[in-house]
Coordinates of C-alpha atoms in Angstrom, one line a residue:
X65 CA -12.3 8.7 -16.1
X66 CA -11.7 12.1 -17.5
X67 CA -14.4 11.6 -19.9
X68 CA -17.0 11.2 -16.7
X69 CA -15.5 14.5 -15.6
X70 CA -16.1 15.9 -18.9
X71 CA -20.1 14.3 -18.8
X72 CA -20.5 15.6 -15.2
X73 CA -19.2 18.8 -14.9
X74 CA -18.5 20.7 -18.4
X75 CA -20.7 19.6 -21.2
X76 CA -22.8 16.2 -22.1
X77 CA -22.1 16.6 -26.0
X78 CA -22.0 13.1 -27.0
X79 CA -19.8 13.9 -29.8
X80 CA -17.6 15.9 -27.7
X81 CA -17.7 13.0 -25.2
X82 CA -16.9 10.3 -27.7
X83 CA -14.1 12.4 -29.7
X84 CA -12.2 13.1 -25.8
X85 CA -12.4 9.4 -25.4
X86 CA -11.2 8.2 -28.5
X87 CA -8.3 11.4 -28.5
X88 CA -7.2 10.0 -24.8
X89 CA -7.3 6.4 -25.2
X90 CA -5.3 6.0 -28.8
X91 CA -2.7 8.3 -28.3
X92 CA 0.6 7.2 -29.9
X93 CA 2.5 6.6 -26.5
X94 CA 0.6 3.2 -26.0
X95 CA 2.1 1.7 -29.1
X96 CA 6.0 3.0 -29.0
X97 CA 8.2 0.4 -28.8
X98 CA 10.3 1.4 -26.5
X99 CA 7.3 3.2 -24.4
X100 CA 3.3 2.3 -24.4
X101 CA 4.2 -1.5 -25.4
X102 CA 7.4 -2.0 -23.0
X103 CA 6.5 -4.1 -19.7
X104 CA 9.5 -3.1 -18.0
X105 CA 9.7 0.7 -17.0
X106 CA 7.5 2.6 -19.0
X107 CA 4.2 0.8 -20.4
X108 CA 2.3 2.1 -17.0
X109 CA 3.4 5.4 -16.8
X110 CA 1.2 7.1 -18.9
X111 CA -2.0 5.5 -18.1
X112 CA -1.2 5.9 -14.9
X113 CA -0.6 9.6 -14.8
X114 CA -3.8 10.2 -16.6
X115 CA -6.1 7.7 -14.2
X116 CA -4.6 10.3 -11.4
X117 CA -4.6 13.8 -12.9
X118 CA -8.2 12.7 -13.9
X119 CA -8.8 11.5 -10.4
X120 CA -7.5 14.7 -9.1
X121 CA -10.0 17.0 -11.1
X122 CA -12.8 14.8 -10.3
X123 CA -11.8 15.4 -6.5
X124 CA -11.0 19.4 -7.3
X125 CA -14.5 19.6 -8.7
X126 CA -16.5 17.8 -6.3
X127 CA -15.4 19.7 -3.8
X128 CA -16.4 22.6 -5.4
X129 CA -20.0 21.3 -5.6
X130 CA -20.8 20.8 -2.4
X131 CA -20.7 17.3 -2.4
X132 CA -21.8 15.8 0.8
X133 CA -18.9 14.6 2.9
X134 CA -18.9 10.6 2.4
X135 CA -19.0 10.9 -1.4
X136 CA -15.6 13.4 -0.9
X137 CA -13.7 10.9 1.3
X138 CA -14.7 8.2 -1.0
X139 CA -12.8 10.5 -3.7
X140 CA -10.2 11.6 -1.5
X141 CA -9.2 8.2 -0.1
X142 CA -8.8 6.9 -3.7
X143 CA -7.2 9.9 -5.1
X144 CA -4.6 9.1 -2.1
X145 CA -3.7 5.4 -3.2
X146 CA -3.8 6.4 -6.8
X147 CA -1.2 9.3 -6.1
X148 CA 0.5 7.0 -3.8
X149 CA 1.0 4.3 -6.7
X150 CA 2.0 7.0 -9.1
X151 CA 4.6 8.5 -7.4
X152 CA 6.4 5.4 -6.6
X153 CA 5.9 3.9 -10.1
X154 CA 8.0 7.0 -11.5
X155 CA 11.6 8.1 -10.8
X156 CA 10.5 11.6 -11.4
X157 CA 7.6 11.2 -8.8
X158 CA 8.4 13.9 -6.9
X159 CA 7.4 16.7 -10.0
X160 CA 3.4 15.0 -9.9
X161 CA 3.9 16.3 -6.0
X162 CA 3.3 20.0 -6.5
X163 CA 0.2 19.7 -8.5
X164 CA -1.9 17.4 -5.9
X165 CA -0.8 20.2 -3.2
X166 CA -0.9 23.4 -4.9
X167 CA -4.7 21.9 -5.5
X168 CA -5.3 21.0 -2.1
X169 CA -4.1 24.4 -0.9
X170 CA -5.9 26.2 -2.7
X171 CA -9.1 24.1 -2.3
X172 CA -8.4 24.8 1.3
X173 CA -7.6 28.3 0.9
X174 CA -10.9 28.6 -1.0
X175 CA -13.3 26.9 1.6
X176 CA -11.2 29.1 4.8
X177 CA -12.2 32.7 2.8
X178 CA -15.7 31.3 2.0
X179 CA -16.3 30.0 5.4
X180 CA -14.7 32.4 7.1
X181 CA -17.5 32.8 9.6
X182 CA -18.2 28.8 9.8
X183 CA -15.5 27.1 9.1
X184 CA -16.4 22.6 8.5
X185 CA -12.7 21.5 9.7
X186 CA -14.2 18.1 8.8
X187 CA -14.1 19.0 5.3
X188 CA -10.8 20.4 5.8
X189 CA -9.4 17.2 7.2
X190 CA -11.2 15.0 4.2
X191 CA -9.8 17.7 1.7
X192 CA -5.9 16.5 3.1
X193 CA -6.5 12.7 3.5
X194 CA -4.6 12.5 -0.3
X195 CA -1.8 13.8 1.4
X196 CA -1.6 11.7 4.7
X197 CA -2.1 8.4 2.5
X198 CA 0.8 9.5 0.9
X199 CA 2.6 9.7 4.4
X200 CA 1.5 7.3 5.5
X201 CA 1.7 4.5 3.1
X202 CA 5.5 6.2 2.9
X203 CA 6.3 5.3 6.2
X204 CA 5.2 2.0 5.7
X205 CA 7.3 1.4 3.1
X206 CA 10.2 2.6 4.9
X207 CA 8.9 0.3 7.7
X208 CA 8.8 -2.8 5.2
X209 CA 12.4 -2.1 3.9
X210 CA 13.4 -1.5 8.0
X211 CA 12.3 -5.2 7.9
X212 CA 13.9 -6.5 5.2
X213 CA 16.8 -4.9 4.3
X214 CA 17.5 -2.8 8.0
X215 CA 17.2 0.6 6.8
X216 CA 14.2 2.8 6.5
X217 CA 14.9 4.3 3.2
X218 CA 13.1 4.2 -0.2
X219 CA 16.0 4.2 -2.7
X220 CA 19.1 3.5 -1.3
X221 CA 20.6 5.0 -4.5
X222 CA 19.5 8.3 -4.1
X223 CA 18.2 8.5 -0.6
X224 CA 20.2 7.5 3.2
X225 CA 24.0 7.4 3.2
X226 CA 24.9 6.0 0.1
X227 CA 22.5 8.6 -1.6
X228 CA 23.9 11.8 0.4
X229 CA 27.9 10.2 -0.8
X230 CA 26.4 10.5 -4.0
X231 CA 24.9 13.8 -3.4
X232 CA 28.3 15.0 -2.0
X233 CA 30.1 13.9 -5.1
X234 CA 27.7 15.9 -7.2
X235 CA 28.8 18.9 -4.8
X236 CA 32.4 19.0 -4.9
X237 CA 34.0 21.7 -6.9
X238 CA 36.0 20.3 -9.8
X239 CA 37.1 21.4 -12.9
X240 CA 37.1 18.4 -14.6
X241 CA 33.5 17.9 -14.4
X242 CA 31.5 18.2 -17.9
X243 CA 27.8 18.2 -18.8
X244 CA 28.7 14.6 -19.9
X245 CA 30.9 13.5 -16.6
X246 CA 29.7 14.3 -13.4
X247 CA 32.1 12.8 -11.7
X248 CA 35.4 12.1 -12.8
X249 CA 37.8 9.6 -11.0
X250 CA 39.3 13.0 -10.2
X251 CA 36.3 14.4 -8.0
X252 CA 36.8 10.8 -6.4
X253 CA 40.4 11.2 -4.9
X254 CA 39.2 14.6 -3.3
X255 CA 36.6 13.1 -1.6
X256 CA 39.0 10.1 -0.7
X257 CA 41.9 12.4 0.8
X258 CA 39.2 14.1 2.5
X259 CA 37.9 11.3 4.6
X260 CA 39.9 8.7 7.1
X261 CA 37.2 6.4 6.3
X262 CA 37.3 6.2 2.9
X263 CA 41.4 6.1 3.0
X264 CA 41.0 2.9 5.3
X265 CA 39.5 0.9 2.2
X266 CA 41.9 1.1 -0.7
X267 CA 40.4 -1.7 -2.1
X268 CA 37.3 -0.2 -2.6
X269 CA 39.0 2.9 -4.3
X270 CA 40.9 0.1 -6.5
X271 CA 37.8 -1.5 -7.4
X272 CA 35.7 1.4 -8.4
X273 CA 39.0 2.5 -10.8
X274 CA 38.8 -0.7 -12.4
X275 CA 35.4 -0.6 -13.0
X276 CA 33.4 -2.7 -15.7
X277 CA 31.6 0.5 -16.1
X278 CA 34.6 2.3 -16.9
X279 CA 36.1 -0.9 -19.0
X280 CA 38.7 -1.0 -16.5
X281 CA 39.9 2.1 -16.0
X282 CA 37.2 5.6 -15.0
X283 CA 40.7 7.6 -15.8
X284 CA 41.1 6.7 -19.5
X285 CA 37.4 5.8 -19.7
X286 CA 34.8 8.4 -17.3
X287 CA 31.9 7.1 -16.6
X288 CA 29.0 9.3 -17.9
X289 CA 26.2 10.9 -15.8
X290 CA 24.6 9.0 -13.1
X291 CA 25.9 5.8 -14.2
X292 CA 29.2 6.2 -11.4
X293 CA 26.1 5.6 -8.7
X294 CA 25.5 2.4 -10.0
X295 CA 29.1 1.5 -10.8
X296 CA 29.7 2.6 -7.0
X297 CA 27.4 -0.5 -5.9
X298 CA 29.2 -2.9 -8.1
X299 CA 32.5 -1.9 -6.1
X300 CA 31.3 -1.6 -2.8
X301 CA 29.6 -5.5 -3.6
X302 CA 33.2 -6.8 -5.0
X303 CA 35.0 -4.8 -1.9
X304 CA 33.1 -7.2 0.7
X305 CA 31.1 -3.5 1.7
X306 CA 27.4 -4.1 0.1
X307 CA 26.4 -7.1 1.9
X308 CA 23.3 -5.5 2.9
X309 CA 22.1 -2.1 2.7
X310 CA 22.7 -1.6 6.8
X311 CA 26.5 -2.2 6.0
X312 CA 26.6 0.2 3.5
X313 CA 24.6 2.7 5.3
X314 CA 26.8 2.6 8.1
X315 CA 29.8 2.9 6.5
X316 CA 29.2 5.6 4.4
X317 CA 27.1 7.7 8.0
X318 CA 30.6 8.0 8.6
X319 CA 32.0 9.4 5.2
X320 CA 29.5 12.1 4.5
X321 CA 30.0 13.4 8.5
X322 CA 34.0 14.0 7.5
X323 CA 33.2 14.9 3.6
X324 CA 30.9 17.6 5.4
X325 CA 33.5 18.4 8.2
X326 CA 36.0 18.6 4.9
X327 CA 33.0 21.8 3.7
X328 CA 33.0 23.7 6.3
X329 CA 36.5 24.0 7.2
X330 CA 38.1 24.1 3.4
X331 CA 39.4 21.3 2.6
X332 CA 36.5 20.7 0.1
X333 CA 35.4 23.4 -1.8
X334 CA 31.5 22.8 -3.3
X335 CA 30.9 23.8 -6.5
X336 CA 28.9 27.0 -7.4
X337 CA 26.8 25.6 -10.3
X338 CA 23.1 25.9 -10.2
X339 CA 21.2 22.6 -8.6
X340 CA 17.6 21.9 -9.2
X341 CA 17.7 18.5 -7.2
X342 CA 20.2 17.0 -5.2
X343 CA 20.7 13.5 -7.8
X344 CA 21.9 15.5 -10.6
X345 CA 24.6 17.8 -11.6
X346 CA 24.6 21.3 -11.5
X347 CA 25.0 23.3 -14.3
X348 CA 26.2 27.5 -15.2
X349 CA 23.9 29.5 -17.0
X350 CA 25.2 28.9 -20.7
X351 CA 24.9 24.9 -19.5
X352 CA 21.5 25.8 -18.9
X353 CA 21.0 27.5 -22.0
X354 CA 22.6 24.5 -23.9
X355 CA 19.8 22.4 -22.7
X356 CA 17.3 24.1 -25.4
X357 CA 17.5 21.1 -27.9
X358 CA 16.7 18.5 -25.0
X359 CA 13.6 20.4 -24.3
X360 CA 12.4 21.1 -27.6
X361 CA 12.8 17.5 -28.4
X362 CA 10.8 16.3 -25.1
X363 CA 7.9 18.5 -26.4
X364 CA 8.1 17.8 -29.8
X365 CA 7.8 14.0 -28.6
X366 CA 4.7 14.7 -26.3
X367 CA 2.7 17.1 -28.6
X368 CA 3.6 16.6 -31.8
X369 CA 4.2 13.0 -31.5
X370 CA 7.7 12.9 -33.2
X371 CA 10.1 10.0 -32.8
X372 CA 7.4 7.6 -31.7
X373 CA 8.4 4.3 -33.9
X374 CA 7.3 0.9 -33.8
X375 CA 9.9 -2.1 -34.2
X376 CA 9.3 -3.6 -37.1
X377 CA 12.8 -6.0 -38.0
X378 CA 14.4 -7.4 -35.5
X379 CA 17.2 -5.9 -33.1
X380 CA 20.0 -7.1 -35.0
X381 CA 22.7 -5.0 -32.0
X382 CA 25.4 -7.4 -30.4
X383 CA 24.4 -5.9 -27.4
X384 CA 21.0 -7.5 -27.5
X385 CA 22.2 -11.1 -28.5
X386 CA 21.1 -13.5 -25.4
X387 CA 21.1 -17.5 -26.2
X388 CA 19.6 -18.4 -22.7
X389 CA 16.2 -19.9 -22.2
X390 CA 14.9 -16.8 -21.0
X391 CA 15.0 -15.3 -24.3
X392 CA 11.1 -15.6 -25.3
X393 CA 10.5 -13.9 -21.8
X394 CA 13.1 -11.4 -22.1
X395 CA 11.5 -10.6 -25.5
X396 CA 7.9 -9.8 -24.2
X397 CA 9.0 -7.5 -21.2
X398 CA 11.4 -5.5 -23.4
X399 CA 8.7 -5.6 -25.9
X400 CA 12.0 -6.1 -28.4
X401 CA 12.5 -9.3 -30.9
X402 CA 16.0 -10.4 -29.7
X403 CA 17.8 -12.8 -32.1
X404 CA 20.6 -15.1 -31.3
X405 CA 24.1 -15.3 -33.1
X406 CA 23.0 -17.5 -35.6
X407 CA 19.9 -15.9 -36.8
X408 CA 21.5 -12.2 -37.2
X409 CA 20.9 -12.6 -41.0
X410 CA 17.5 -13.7 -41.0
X411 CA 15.0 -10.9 -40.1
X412 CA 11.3 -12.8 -39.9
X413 CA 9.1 -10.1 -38.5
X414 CA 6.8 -9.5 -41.0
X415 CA 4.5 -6.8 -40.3
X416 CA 0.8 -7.7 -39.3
X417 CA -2.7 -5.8 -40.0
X418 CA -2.4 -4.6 -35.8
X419 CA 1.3 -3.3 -36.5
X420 CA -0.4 -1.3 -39.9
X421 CA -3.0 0.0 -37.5
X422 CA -0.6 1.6 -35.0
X423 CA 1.4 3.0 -37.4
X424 CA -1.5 4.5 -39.2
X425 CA -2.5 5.5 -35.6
X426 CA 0.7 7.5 -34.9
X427 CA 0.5 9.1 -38.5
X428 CA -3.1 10.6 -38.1
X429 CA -2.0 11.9 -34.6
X430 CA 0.8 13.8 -35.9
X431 CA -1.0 15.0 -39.1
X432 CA -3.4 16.5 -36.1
X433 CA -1.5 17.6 -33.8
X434 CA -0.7 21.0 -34.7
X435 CA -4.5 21.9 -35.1
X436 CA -5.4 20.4 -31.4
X437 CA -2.2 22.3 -30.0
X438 CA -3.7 25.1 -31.3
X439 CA -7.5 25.2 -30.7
X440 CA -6.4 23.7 -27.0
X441 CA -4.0 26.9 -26.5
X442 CA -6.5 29.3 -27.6
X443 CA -9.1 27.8 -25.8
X444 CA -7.3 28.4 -22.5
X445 CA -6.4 31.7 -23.8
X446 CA -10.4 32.2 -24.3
X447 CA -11.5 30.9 -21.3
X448 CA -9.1 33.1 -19.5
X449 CA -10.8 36.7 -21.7
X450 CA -14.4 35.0 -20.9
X451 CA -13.5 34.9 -17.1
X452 CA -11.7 38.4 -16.6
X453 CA -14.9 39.7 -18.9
X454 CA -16.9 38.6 -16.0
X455 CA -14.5 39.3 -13.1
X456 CA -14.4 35.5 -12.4
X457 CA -17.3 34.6 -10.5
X458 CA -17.9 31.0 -11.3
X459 CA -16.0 29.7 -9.2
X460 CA -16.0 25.7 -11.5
X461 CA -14.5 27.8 -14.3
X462 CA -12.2 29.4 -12.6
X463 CA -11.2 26.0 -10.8
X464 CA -11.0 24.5 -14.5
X465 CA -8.6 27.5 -15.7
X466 CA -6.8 26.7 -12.3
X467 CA -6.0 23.1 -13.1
X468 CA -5.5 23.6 -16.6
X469 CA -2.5 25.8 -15.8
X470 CA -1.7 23.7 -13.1
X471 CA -1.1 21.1 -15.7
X472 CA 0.8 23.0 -18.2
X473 CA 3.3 24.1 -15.1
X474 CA 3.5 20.4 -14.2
X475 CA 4.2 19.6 -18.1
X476 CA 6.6 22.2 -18.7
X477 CA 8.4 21.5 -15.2
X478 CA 8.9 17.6 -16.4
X479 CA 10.1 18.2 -19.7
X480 CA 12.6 20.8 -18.3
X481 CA 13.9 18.6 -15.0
X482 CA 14.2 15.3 -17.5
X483 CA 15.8 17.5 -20.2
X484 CA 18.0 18.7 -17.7
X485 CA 19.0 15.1 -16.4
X486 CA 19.1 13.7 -19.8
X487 CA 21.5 16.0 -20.9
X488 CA 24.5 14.1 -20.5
X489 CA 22.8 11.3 -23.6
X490 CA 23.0 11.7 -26.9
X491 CA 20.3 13.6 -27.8
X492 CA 20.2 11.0 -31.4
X493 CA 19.5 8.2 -29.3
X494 CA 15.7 9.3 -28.3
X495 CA 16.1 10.1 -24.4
X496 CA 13.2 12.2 -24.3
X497 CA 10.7 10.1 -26.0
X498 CA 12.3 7.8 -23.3
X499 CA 11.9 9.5 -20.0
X500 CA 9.0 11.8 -20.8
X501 CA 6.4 9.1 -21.7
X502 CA 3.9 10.7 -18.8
X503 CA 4.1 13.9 -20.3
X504 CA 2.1 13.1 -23.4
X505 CA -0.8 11.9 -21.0
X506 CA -0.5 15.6 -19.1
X507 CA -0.5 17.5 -22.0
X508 CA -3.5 15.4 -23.7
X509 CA -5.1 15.9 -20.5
X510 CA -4.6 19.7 -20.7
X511 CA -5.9 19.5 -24.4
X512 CA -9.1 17.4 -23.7
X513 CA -9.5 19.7 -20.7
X514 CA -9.2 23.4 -22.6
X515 CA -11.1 22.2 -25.3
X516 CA -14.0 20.9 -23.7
X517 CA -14.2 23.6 -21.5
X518 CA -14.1 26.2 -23.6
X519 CA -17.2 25.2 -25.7
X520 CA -18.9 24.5 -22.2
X521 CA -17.9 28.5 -21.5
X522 CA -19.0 29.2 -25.0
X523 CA -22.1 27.2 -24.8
X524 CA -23.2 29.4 -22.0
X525 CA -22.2 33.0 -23.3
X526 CA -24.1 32.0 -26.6
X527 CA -27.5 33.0 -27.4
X528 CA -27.4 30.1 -30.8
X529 CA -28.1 26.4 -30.2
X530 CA -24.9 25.7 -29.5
X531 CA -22.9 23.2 -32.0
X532 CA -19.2 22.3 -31.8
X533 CA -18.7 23.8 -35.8
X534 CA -20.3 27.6 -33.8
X535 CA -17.3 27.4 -31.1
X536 CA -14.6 26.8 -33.9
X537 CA -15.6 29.3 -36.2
X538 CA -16.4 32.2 -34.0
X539 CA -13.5 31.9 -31.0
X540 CA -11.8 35.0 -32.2
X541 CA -15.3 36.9 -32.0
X542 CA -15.6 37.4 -28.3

């Protein structure tokens, strides 16, 4: 898809063309093991967020064009299922959100000024059908659970009643709170001698101390990061509280309106820690600051390709030892070879000519990678001069320099929010390869994208039959 965006609207170099395909579709995500070739979680997540930042450019520069208005809403309905899918596929959804409206804004913004005098509000209303697809198709989801389950919520982790209790937790000022426990069986008794409610079910306090999450006890063992939301569920289910989500919901309306009674007369004092989302802990400045070794690693994993592996012995951990029958189907959605006790000390995966490929595959991509970080950067650095040079009157170009900023904010905003919520892991065990596998596809994207429209730029401003070798070897000329 990008590479038809590339053939219709910057440059129909078949080299070019065929290079940007290649480049996009053997990138190293789609063969990590615990990534690209993973069923469960992550294997879609990068194609996916390419299919729609593609989508999205295609839409941005259509619109631009002039297209008539049927071949728009064509583009614009499918940009809105595509977005819709996306968002909902990721746990981080909500960071794609500011790129598909900062777009449509401005698109909108664009077409008001232009127009001024003759404004098409039926363009305007095709130009935000993305956006009510999104609504809508939320609402109906909220509808469907409504049905099923008897509350209109998403994620009853994060979102309704149990999610705010969580939320609150996050909140409440304590001093025994780390950048590893968020919160301590500690933060727990406050919010318990602040709420009637809560007092009235000691079980459920006794089950969540004796957690299996904590090994039996969350005051000799916390329970790290957001892992006390899940261990909550657990407790509430073995308290006789969980058995169905309306229950729970109920129950916990009535917590949050005392915990938040308890805020605003004193008897809970809320923390004073920075919060960028309401699932995650806050954090002081020097927390913030510590976080520098989570982010590097997420973008030396995205653009330089570091820490993508293949599997290439068998997982020999006692924590992946199953002897069920769903071993052989456990094994192709973890994309992991799982042994059993009695095969520990016989590794048989003997690598194939595919598994060579790949690995050669990731190799030539980070042998690479520095020079496309670097012709991609300077390219957008380039196409910036070319455009102030001629006080940015073509309007495509400046919609290309647009979205490829656009896609370096939304890069840089992911790695930063997952670096932030990561920070709790060790950083050894790899939780930014982990959680940023979409952010290799924005920042190819962003690559393919300054590249290809640089030369186009180039190609224009040149008075030489253009060739790709001219643009390299004269960048620093203009």
């Amino acid at each position: 898809m990008i590479v038809y965006a590339i053939y219709k609207f910057l440059n129909k170099n078949k080299l070019l063309l065929v290079l940007s395909f290649i480049f996009i579709v053997f990138l190293p995500i789609a063969f990590d093991s615990s990534s690209g070739t993973r069923v469960y979680r992550n294997a879609i997540m990068a194609p996916m967020i390419i299919i729609m930042l593609s989508m999205l450019f295609i839409f941005i520069l259509n619109s631009l064009n002039d297209t008539d208005n049927k071949r728009l809403l064509i583009l614009s309905i499918l940009l809105g299922l595509i977005f819709t899918f996306n968002f909902y596929i990721k746990e981080d959804g909500i960071l794609t959100l500011p790129i598909l409206l900062v777009s449509i804004f401005a698109l909108i913004v664009f077409h008001c000024y232009k127009f001024r005098s003759k404004i098409n509000f039926k363009y305007l209303l095709i130009l935000i059908i993305p956006i009510l697809i999104f609504g809508v198709s939320t609402l109906a989801y909220k509808e469907v659970n409504m049905h099923y389950f008897g509350i209109d919520e998403i994620n009853t982790r994060t979102d309704g009643e149990l999610g705010e209790f969580w939320q609150i937790l996050l909140k409440i000022d304590d001093n025994n709170k780390t950048n590893k426990i968020w919160v301590p069986f500690s933060t727990i008794e406050k919010a318990w001698n602040a709420s009637p409610t809560l007092q009235s079910r000691p079980d459920l306090l006794e089950k969540w101390l004796h957690s299996t999450w904590a090994n039996g006890n969350m005051v000799q063992n916390p329970i790290p990061g957001d892992h006390v939301s899940w261990s909550l569920r657990d407790s509430l289910n073995e308290a006789g509280l969980f058995n169905n989500e309306k229950q729970a919901d109920d129950f916990f309306k009535k917590v949050n309106s005392e915990l938040n009674t308890a805020f605003d007369n004193g008897s809970l004092n809320k923390s004073d820690k920075i919060f960028i989302t309401s699932n995650a802990n806050g954090k002081s400045i020097n927390e913030i600051l510590n976080l520098k070794p989570y982010i590097s690693s997420g973008i030396k994993s995205c653009i330089f390709y570091k820490d993508i592996t293949i599997e290439s012995v068998p997982i020999s951990d006692s924590s992946q030892v199953i002897t069920n029958n769903n071993t052989k189907h456990t094994e192709k959605v973890l994309n992991e070879k799982l042994v059993t006790a009695e095969d520990l000390n016989k590794p048989t995966f003997a690598e194939n000519l595919s598994l060579k490929l790949m690995k050669l595959d990731i190799k030539f991509y980070q042998i690479i990678s520095y020079l496309v970080v670097v012709l991609s950067c300077i390219s957008f650095i380039y196409s910036v001069f070319i455009q102030f040079k001629n006080n940015f009157k073509n309007r495509k170009i400046n919609a290309i320099i647009g979205f490829e900023f656009l896609l370096l904010a939304t890069f840089l905003l992911e790695i930063f929010a997952i670096g932030w919520f990561c920070s709790w892991i060790d950083i050894n065990s790899g939780p930014m390869k982990f959680y940023t596998v979409a952010c290799q596809g924005i920042f190819a994207l962003f690559e393919v994208i300054s590249i290809c429209g640089a030369i186009s730029i180039y190609k224009k401003n040149s008075n030489k039959n253009f060739t790709i070798r001219d643009y390299i070897f004269s960048i620093g000329k203009d």
